[in-house]
Short mmCIF file of C-alpha atoms in Angstrom, two decimals:
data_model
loop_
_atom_site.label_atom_id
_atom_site.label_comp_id
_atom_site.label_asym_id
_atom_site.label_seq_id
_atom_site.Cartn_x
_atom_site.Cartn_y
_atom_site.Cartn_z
CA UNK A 14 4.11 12.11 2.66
CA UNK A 15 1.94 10.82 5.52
CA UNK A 16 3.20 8.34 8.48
CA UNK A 17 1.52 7.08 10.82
CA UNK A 18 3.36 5.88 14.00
CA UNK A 19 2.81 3.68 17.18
CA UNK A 20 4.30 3.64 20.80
CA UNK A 21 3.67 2.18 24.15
CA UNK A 22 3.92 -1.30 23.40
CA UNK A 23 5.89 -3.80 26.02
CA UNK A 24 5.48 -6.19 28.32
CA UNK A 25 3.45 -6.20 31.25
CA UNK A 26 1.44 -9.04 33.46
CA UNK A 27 -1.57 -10.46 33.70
CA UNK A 28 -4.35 -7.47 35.29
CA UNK A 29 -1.87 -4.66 33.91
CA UNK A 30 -2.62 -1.46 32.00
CA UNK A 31 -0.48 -0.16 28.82
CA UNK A 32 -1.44 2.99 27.13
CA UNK A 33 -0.82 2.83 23.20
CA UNK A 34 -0.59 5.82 21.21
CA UNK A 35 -0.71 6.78 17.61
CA UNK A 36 0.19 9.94 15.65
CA UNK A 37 -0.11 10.62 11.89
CA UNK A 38 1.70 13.41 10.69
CA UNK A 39 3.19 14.60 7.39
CA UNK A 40 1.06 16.73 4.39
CA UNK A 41 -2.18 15.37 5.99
CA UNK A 42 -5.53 17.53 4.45
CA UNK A 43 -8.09 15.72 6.39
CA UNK A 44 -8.67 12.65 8.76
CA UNK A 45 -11.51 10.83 8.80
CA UNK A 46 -11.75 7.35 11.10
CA UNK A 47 -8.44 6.20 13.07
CA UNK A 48 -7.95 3.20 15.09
CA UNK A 49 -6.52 0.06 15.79
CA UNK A 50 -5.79 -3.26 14.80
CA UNK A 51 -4.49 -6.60 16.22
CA UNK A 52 -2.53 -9.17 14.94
CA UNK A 53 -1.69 -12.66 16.91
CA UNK A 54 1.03 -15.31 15.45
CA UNK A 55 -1.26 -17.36 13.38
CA UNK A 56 -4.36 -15.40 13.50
CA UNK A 57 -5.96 -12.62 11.29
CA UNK A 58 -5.77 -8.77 11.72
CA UNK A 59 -9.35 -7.79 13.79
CA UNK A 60 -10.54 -4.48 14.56
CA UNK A 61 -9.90 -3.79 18.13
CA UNK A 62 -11.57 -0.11 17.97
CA UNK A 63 -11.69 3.13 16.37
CA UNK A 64 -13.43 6.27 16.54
CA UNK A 65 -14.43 8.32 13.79
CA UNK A 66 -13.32 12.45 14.16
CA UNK A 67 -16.97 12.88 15.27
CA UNK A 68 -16.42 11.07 18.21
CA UNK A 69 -18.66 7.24 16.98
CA UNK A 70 -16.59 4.38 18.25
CA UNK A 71 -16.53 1.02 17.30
CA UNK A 72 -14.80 -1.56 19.52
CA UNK A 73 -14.87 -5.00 19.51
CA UNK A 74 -16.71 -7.71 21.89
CA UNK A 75 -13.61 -9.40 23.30
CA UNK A 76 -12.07 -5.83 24.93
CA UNK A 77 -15.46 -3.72 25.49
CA UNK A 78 -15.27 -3.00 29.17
CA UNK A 79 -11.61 -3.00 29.13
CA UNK A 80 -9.99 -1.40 26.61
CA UNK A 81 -10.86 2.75 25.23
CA UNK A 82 -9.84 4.42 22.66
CA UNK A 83 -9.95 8.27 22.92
CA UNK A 84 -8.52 10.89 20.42
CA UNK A 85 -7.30 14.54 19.94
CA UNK A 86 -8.24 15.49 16.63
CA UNK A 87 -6.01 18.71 16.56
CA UNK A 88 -2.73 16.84 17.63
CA UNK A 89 -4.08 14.17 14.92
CA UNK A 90 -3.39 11.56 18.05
CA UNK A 91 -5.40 8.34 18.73
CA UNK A 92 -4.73 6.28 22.43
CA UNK A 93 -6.23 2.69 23.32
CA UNK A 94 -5.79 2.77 26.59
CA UNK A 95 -5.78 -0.97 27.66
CA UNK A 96 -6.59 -2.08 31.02
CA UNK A 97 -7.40 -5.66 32.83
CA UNK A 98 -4.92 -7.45 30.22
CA UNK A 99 -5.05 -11.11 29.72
CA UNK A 100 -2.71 -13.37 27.69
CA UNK A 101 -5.28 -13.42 24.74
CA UNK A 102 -4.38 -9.88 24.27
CA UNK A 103 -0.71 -10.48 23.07
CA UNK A 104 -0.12 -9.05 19.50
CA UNK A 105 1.01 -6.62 17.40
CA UNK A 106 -1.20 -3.73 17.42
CA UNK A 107 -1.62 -1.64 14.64
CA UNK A 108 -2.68 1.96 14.05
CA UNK A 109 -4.55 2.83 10.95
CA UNK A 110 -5.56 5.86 9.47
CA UNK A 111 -7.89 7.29 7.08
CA UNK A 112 -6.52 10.43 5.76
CA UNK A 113 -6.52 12.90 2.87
CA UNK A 114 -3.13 14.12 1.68
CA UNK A 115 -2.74 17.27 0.77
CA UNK A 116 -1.46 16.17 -2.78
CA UNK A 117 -4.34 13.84 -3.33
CA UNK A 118 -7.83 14.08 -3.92
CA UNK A 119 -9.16 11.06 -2.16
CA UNK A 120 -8.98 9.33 1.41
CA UNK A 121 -6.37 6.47 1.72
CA UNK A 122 -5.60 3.71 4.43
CA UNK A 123 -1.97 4.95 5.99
CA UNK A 124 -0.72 1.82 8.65
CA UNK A 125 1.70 2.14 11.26
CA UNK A 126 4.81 -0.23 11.42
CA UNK A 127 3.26 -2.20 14.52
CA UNK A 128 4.09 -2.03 18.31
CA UNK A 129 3.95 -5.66 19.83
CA UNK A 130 2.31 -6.00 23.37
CA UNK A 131 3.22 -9.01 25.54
CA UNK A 132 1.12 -10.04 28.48
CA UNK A 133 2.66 -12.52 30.49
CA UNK A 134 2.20 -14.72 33.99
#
């Protein structure tokens, strides 16, 4: 059994900060690549950023310069620290995880239930 789970969601105002964080835990043999994902009322999930266990990060155009995503591979914990917030950024944000289970052979997707952030006026 793996979960992944999100917290630090909430509301905050325009020019805020909110630190999101992400742990998978459970029969976990390996990570490889966790991160996060955003998801607006009717709008696709995007790639905000992840970072690979070797440290490579990915992040996408419209939050590069404000948001970073850091990790602690030992506590198998991810954070998107999230600064300079605008309304655009409302969404649920997902955590996702590419892990090995112990009972399995192969690397899998594992999602977290979602944490909404609200960015208001």
């Amino acid at each position: 059994q793996v979960q992944v789970v999100e917290s630090g969601g909430g509301l905050v105002q325009v020019g805020g900060s909110l630190r999101l964080t992400c742990a998978a835990s459970g029969s976990i043999g390996s990570s490889n690549t966790m991160g996060w994902y955003r998801q607006a009322p009717g709008k696709q999930r995007a790639l905000v950023a992840d970072m690979t266990e070797g440290g490579t990060t990915n992040v996408a155009d419209s939050v590069k310069g404000r948001f970073t995503i850091s990790r602690d591979n030992a506590k198998k914990l991810v954070y998107l620290q999230m600064n300079v917030l605008k309304l655009e950024d409302t969404a649920i944000y997902y955590c996702k995880a590419d892990v090995r289970p112990l009972y399995r052979s192969f690397y899998e997707d594992y999602w977290g239930q979602g944490t909404q952030v609200t960015v208001s006026s």
